[in-house]
Short mmCIF file of C-alpha atoms in Angstrom, two decimals:
data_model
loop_
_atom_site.label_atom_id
_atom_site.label_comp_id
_atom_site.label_asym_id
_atom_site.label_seq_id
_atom_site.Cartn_x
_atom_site.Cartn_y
_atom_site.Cartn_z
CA UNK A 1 0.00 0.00 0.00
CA UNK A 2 2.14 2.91 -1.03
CA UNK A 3 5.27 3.34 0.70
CA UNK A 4 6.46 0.62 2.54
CA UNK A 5 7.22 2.83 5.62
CA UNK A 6 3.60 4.76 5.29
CA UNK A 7 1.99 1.83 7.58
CA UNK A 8 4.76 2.02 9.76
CA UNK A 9 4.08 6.04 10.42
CA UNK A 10 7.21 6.63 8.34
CA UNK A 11 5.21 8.41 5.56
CA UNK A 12 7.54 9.07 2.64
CA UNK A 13 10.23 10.45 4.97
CA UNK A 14 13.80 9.04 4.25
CA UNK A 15 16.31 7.97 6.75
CA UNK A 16 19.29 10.02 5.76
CA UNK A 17 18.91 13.81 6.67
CA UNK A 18 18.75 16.44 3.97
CA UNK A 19 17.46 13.95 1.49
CA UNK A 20 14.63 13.79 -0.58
CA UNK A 21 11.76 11.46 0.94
CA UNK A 22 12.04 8.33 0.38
CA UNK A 23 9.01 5.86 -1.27
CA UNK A 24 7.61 7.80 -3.92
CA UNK A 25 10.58 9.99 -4.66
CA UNK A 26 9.01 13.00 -5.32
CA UNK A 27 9.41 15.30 -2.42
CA UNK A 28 6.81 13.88 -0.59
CA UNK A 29 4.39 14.72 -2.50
CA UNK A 30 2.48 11.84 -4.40
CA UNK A 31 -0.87 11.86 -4.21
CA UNK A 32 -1.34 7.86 -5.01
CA UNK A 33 -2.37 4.94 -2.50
CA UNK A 34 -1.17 5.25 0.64
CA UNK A 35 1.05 7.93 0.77
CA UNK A 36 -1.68 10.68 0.61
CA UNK A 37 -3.18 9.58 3.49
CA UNK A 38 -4.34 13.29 5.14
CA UNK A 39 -2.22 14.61 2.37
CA UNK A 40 -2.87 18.54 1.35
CA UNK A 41 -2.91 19.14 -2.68
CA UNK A 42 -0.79 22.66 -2.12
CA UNK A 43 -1.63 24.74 -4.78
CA UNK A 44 0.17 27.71 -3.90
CA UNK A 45 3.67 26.08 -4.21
CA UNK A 46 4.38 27.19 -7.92
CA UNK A 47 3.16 30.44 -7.73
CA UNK A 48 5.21 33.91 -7.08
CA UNK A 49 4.32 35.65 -4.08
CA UNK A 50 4.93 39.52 -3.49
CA UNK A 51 8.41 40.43 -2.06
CA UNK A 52 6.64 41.72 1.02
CA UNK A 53 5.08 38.37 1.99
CA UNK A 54 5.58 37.30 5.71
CA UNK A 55 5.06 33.35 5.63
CA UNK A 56 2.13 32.22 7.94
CA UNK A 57 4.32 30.92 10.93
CA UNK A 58 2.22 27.61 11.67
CA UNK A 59 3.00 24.68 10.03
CA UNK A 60 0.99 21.28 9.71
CA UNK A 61 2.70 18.27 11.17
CA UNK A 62 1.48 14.91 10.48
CA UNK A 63 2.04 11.44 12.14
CA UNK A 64 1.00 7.97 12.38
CA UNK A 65 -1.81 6.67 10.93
CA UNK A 66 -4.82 9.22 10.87
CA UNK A 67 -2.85 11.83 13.93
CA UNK A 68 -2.33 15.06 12.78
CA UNK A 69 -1.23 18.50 14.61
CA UNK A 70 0.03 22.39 14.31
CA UNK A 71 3.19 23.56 15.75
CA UNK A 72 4.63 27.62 15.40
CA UNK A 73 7.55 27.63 13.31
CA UNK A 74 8.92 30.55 16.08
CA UNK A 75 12.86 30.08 14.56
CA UNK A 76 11.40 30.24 10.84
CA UNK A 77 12.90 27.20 9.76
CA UNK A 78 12.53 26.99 5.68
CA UNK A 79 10.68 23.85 5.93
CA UNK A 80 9.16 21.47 2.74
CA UNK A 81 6.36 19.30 2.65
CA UNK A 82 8.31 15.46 3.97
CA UNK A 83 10.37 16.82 5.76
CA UNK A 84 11.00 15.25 9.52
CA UNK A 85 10.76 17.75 12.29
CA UNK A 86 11.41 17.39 16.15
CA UNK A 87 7.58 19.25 17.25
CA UNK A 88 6.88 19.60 21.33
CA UNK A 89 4.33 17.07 22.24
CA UNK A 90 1.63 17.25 24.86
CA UNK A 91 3.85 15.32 27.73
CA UNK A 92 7.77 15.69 27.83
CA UNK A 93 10.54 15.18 25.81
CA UNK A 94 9.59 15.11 21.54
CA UNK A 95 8.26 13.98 19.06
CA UNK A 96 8.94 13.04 15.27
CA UNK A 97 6.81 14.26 12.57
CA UNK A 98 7.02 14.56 9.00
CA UNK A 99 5.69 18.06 7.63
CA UNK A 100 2.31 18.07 5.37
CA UNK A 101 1.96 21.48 4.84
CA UNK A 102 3.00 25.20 4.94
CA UNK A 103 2.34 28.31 3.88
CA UNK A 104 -1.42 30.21 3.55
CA UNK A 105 -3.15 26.55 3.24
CA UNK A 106 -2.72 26.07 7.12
CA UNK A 107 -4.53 29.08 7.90
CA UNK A 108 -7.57 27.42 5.64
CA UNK A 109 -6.89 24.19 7.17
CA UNK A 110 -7.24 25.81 10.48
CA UNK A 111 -10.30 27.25 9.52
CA UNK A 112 -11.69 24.11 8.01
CA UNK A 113 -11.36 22.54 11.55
CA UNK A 114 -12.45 24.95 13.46
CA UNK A 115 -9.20 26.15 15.28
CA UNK A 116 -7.83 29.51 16.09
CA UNK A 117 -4.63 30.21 15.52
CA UNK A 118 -4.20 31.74 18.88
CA UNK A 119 -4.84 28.97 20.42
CA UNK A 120 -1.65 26.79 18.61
CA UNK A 121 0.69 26.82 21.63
CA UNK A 122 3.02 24.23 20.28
CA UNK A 123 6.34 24.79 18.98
CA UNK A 124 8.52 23.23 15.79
CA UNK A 125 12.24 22.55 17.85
CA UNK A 126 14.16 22.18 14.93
CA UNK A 127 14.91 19.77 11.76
CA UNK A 128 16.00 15.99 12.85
CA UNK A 129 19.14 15.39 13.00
CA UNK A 130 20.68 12.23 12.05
CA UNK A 131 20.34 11.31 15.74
CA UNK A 132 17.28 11.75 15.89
CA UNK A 133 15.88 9.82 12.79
CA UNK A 134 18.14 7.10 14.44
CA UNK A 135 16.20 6.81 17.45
CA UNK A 136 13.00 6.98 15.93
CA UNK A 137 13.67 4.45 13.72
CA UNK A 138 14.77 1.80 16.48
CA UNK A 139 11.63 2.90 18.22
CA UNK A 140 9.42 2.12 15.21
CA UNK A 141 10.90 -1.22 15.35
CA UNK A 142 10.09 -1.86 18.57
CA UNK A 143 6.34 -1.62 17.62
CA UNK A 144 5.32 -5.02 16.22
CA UNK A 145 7.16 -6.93 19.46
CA UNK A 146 5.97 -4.53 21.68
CA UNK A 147 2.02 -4.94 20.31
CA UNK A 148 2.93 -8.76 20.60
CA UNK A 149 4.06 -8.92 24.14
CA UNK A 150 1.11 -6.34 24.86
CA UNK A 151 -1.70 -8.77 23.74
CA UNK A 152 -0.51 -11.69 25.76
CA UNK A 153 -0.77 -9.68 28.88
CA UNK A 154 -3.86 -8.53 28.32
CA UNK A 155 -4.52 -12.49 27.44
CA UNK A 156 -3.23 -13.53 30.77
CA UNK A 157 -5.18 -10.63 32.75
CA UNK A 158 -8.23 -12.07 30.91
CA UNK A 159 -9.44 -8.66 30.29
CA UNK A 160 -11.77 -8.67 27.13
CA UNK A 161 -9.82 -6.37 24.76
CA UNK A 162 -7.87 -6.49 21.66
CA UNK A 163 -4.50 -3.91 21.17
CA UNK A 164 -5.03 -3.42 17.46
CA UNK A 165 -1.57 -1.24 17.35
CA UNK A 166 0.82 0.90 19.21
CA UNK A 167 2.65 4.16 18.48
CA UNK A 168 5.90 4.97 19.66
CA UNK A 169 7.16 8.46 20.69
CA UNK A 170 10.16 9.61 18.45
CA UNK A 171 12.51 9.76 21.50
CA UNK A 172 11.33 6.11 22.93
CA UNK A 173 10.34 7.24 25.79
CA UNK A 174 6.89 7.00 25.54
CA UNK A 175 3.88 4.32 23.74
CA UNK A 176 0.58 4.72 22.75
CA UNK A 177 -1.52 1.66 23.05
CA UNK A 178 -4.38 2.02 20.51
CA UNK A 179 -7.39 -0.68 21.47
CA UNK A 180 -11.02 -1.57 20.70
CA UNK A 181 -13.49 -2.77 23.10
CA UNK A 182 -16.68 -3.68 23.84
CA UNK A 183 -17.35 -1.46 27.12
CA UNK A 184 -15.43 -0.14 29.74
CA UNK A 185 -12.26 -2.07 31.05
CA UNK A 186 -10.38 -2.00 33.96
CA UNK A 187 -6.71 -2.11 32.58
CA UNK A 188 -4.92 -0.64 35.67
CA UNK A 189 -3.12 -4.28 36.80
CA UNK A 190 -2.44 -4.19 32.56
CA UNK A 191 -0.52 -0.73 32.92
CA UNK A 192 1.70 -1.80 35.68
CA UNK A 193 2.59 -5.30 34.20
CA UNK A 194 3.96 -3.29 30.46
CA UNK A 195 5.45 -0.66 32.17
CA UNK A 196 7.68 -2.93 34.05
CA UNK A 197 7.97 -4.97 30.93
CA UNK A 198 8.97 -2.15 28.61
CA UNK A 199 10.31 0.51 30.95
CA UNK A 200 8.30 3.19 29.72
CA UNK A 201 5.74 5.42 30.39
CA UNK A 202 2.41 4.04 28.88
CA UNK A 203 -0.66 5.71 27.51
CA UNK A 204 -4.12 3.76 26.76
CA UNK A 205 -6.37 4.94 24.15
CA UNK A 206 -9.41 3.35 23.18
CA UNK A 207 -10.88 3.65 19.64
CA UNK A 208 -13.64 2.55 17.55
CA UNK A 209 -13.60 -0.35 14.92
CA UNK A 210 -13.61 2.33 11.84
CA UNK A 211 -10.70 3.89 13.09
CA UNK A 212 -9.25 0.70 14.01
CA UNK A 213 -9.60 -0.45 10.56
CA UNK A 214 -8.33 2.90 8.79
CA UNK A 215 -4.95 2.05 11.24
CA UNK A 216 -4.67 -1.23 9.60
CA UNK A 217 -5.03 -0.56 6.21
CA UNK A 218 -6.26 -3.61 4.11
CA UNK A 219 -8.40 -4.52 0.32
CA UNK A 220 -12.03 -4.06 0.01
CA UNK A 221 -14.77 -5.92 -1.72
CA UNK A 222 -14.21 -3.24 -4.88
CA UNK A 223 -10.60 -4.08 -5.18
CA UNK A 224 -9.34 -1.13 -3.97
CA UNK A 225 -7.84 0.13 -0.67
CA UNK A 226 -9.82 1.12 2.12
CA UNK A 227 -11.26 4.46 1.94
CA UNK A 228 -10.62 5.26 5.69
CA UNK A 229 -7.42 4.09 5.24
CA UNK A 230 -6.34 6.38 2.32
CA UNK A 231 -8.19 9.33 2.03
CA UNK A 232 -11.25 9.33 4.27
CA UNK A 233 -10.82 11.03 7.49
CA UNK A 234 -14.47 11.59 9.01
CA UNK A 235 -16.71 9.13 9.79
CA UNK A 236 -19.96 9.82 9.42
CA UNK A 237 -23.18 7.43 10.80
CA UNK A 238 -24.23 4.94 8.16
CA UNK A 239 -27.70 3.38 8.95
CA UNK A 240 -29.38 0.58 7.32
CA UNK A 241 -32.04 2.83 5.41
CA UNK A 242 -29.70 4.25 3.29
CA UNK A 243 -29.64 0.74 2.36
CA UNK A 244 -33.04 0.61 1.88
CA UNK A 245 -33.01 3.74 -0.46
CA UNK A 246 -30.71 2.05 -3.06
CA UNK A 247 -32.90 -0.89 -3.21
CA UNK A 248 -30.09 -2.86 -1.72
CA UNK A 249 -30.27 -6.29 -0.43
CA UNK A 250 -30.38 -6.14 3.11
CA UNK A 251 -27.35 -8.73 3.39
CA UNK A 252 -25.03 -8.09 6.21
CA UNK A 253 -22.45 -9.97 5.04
CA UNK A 254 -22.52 -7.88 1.64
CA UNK A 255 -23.24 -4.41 3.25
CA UNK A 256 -20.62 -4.90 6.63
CA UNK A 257 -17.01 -3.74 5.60
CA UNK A 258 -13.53 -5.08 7.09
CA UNK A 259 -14.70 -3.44 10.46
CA UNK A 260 -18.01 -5.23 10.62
CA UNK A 261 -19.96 -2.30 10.64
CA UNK A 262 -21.75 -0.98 7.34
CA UNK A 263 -19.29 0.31 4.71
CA UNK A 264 -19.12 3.89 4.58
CA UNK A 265 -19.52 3.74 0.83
CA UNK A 266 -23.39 3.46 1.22
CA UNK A 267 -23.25 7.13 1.84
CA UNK A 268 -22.06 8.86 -1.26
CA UNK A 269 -25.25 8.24 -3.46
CA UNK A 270 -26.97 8.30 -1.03
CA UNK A 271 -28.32 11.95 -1.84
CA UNK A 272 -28.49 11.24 -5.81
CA UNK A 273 -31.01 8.57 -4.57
CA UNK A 274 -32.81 10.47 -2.56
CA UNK A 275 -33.47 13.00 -5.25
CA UNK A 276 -34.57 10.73 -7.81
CA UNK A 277 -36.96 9.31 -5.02
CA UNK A 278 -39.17 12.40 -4.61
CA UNK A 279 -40.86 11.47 -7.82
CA UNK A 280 -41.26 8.12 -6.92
CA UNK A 281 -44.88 7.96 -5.06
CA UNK A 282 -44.92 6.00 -1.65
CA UNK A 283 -47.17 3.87 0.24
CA UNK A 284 -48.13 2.05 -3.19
CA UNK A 285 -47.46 -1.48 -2.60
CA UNK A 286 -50.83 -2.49 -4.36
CA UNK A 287 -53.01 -1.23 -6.91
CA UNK A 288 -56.83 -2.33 -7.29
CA UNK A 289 -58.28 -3.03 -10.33
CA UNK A 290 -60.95 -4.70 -11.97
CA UNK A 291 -59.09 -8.10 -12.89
CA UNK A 292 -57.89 -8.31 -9.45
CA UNK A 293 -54.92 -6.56 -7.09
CA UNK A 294 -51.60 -6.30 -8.44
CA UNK A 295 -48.72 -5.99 -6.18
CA UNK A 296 -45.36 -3.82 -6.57
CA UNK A 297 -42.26 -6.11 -7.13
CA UNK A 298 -39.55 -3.66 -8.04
CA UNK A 299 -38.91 0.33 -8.88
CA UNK A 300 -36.25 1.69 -10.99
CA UNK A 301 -35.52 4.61 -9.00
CA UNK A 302 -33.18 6.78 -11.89
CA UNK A 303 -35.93 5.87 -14.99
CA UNK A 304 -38.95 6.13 -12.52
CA UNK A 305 -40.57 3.11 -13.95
CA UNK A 306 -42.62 0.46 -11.06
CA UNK A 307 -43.42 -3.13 -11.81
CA UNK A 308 -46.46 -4.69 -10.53
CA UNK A 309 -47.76 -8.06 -11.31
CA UNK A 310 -50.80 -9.90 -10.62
CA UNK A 311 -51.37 -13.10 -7.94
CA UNK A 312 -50.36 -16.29 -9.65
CA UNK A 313 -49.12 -13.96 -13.04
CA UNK A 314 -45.50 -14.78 -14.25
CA UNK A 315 -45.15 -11.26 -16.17
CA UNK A 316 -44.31 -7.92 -14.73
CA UNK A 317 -46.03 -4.81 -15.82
CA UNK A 318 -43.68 -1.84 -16.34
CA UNK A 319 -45.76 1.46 -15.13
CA UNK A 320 -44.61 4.96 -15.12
CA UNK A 321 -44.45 7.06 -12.21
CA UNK A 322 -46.94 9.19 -13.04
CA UNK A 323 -49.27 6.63 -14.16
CA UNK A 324 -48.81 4.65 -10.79
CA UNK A 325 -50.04 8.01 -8.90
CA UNK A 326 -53.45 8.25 -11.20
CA UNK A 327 -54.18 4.57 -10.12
CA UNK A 328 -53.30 5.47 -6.68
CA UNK A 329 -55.70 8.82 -6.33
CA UNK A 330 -58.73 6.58 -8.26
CA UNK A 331 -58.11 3.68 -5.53
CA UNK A 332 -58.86 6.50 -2.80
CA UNK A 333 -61.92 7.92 -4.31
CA UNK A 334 -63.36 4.11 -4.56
CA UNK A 335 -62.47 3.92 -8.45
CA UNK A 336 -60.77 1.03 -10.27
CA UNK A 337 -59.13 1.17 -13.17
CA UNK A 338 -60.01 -1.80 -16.28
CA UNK A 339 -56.61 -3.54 -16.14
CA UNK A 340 -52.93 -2.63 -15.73
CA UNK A 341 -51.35 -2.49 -19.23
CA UNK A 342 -47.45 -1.67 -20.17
CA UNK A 343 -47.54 1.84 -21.83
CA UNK A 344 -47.24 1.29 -26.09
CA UNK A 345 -44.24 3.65 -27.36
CA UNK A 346 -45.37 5.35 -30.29
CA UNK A 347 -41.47 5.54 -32.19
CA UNK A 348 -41.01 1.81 -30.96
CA UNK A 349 -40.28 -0.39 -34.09
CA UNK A 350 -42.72 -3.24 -34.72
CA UNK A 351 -40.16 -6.26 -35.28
CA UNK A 352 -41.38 -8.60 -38.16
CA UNK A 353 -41.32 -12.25 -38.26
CA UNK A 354 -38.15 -13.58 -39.95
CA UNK A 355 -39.47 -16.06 -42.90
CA UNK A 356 -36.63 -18.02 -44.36
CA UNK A 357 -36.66 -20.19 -47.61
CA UNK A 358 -35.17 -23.22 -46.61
CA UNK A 359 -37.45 -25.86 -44.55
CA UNK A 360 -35.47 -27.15 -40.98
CA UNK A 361 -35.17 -30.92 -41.79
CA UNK A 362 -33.35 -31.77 -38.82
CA UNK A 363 -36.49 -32.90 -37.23
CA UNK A 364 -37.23 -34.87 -40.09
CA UNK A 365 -34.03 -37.25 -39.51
CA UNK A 366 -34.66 -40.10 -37.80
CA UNK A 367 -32.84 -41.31 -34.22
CA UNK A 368 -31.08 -43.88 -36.00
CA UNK A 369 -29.35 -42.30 -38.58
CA UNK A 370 -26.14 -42.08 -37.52
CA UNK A 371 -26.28 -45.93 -36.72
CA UNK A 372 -27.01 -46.19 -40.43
CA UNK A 373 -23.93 -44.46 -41.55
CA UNK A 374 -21.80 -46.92 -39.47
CA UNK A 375 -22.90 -49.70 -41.07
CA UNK A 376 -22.54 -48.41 -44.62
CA UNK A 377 -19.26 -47.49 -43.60
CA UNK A 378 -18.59 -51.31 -42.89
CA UNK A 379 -20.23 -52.49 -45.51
CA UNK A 380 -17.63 -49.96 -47.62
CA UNK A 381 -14.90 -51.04 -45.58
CA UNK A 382 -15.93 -55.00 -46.47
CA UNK A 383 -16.38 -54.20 -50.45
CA UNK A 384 -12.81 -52.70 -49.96
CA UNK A 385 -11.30 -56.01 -48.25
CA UNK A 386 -12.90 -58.30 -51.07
CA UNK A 387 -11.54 -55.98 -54.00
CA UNK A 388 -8.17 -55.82 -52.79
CA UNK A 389 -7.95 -59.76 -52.44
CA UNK A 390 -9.02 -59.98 -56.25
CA UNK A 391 -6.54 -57.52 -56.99
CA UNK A 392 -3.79 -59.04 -54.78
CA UNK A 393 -5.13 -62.35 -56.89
CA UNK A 394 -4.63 -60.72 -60.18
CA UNK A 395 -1.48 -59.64 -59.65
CA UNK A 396 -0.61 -62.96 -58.87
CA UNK A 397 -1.84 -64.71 -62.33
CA UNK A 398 0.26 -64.81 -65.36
CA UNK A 399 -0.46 -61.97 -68.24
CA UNK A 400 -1.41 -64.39 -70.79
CA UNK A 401 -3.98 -66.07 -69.11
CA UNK A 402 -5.13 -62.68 -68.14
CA UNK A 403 -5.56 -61.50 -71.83
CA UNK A 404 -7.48 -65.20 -73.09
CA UNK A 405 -9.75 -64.96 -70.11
CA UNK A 406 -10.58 -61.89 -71.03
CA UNK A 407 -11.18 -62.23 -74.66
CA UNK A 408 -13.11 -65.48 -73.54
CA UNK A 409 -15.33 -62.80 -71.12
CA UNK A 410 -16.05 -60.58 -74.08
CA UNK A 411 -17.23 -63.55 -76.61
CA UNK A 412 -20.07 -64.86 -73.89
CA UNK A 413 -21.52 -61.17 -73.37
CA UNK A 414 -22.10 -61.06 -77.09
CA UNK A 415 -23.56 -64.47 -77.46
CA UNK A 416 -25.60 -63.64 -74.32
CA UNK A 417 -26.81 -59.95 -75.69
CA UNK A 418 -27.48 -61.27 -79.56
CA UNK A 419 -28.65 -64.85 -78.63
CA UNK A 420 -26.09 -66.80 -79.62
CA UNK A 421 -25.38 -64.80 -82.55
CA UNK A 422 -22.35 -62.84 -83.34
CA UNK A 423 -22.97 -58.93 -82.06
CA UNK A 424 -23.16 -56.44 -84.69
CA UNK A 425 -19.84 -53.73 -84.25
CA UNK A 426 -21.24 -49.97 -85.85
CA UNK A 427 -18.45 -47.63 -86.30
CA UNK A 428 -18.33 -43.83 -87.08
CA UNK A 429 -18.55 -44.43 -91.02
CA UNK A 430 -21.25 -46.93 -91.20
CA UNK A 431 -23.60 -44.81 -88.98
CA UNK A 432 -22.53 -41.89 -91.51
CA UNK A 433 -23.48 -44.00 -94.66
CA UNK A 434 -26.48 -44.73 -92.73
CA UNK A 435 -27.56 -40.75 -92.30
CA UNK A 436 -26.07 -40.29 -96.56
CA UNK A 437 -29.24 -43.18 -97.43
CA UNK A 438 -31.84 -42.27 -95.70
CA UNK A 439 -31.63 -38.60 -96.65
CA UNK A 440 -31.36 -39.65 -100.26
CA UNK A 441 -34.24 -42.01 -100.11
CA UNK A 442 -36.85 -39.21 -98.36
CA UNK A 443 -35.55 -36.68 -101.51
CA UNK A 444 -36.40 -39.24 -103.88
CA UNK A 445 -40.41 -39.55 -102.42
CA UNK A 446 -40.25 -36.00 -102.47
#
């Protein structure tokens, strides 16, 4: 996801001071996958200010996962979005940060969330060092073990509670342990056993299985990476009747995201659909007519088309809105309606019946028919056998037999065709002599 360090808190920061970040190797400023996460487009950065400009001296730091704070630049440091900054944090000692943004956008971001810029006490210390990006970096290692060791405390405790992660401080002398629960817990025995364990100063925080799951990261049913886990930083209430809205199966297993609550994603049609619904009537389930009651059994919210169908009836009638609220204002006044019919468009195309001119005699075949061409394939195959043995025979017999046997042949076919007598032989002349005497004998009558 992104950077390799950006689920570690790293962000696109880069171990060696004075460098570009690392990851995406473009100053820390991609704007793809993980790396944006709370990331500020800064559209000011290319453009000329007057020579009389005096830089807005608060500076947005972020950290990791979705943690994000302001610090006063009071020594002016020339800072650039990535870079990794040693900030004041809220209990002794500091902190590691990587900057997000600077310049006029903080006072807007400030504004966006609602914070004054008097009261932004905190203050930027200085660049890191390469001391310091040394000890955060063995402190960000210490993480995954630490988590580890964490959960089979709390396992041994039997407290009902799961550590989902924990955040160093960038001196190490401080963790945040980030966990989700059903109620309240009493992790004051828990405290006592990791801070002997780990020898520092421990901080529980407990959090909510959205923000749990926008700390993890992970691949949604769409293929793509969480939303709260990239880009999406408030969570707003999803309920089950926007569900209901989007004609939506109301499957938990399809509507529940990675967090097991409903996927935040039902929200963001959510108010195209309920435009399109205000022309959609309500409270018309059924429709009475003369033939009987028909019954809704679906809407098509964006073409404003409703399908009813009659008991026992396989077909569905497509009705228009408009038409639906007509039968609905008759139904109150005690009027019926003949029958439900599908509306006839006018420029629809009336589709003729294809007539071909050959007949489909495949039906006309019979079952057996391929049975029959087997066996005249083995009677071929036996026809074949018997004239290759008379071949192989003929080949075996002398020539001159061959030739008096044959001229012996040819004598009893013309005793047989001329009954005994010798066969008369016409050739081309005689047949032309023939034509010469009869033409000469019908001049002569003439």
């Amino acid at each position: 996801m992104g950077c390799g360090s950006c689920s570690s808190g790293g962000g696109c920061g880069s171990s060696t001071v004075g460098s570009t970040p690392a990851g995406c190797q473009n100053n820390g400023s991609c704007m793809t996958s993980g790396c944006n996460k709370l990331d500020v487009y800064d559209w000011l950065s290319d453009m000329d200010l007057p020579s009389n400009y005096k830089p807005f001296n608060i500076v947005e730091v972020r950290f990791k996962g979705s943690r994000k704070d302001y610090y006063i630049n009071s020594d002016n440091l020339y800072l650039e979005m990535g870079e990794m900054v040693a900030v004041e944090p809220s209990t002794g000692g500091y902190d590691i940060g990587h900057v997000s943004l600077t310049g006029e956008l903080v006072r807007l971001q400030l504004k966006k969330n609602s914070i004054s810029p008097e009261s932004v006490n905190k203050k930027i210390y200085r660049k890191a060092n390469e001391a310091d990006v040394q000890k955060y970096n063995a402190a960000k290692d210490l993480e995954w073990e630490t988590m580890h060791r964490a959960r089979n405390l709390a396992l041994e405790l039997g407290l009902s509670m799961k550590i989902s992660d924990v955040d160093y401080q960038g001196d190490k002398t401080k963790a945040t342990f980030y966990y989700t629960a059903d109620g309240r817990v009493d992790f004051r025995e828990l405290i006592k056993r990791m801070a002997e364990a780990f020898r520092i100063r421990i901080e529980m925080r407990q959090i909510g299985m959205r923000q749990e799951a926008s700390r993890l990261g992970g691949i949604g049913s769409c293929g793509r990476e969480l939303c709260c886990s990239t880009w999406l930083t408030d969570f707003k209430t999803v309920s089950t009747s926007a569900a209901r809205y989007q004609n939506l199966s109301l499957n938990t297993l399809k509507l529940a995201g990675q967090c097991g609550k409903l996927k935040c994603c039902l929200n963001y049609e959510l108010d195209s659909y309920m435009d399109a619904l205000k022309d959609i009537p309500n409270n018309v389930e059924r429709i009475e007519t003369e033939s009987g009651v028909a019954f809704l059994q679906k809407t098509d919210i964006f073409k404003k088309i409703m399908w009813y169908s009659y008991p026992g009836a396989e077909n569905w009638i497509p009705l228009e809105a408009w038409k639906v609220k007509e039968f609905a204002e008759m139904n109150k006044s005690g009027k019926k309606p003949q029958e439900l019919s599908a509306p006839k468009d006018p420029h629809e195309e009336v589709i003729k019946p294809i007539s071909y001119d050959y007949e489909n005699v495949v039906g006309q075949d019979s079952l057996t028919r391929l049975d029959d061409k087997n066996k005249k394939k083995k009677r071929k195959k036996a026809k074949s056998k018997k004239e290759q043995s008379a071949v192989a025979k003929a080949a075996e017999t002398p020539k001159p037999q061959l030739k008096e046997r044959g001229q012996e042949a040819k004598n009893e076919v013309e005793k047989e065709s001329n009954d005994g007598r010798p066969k008369k032989r016409f050739n081309k002349n005689n047949r032309n002599r023939n034509r010469n005497k009869s033409s000469e004998n019908n001049k002569g009558e003439a």
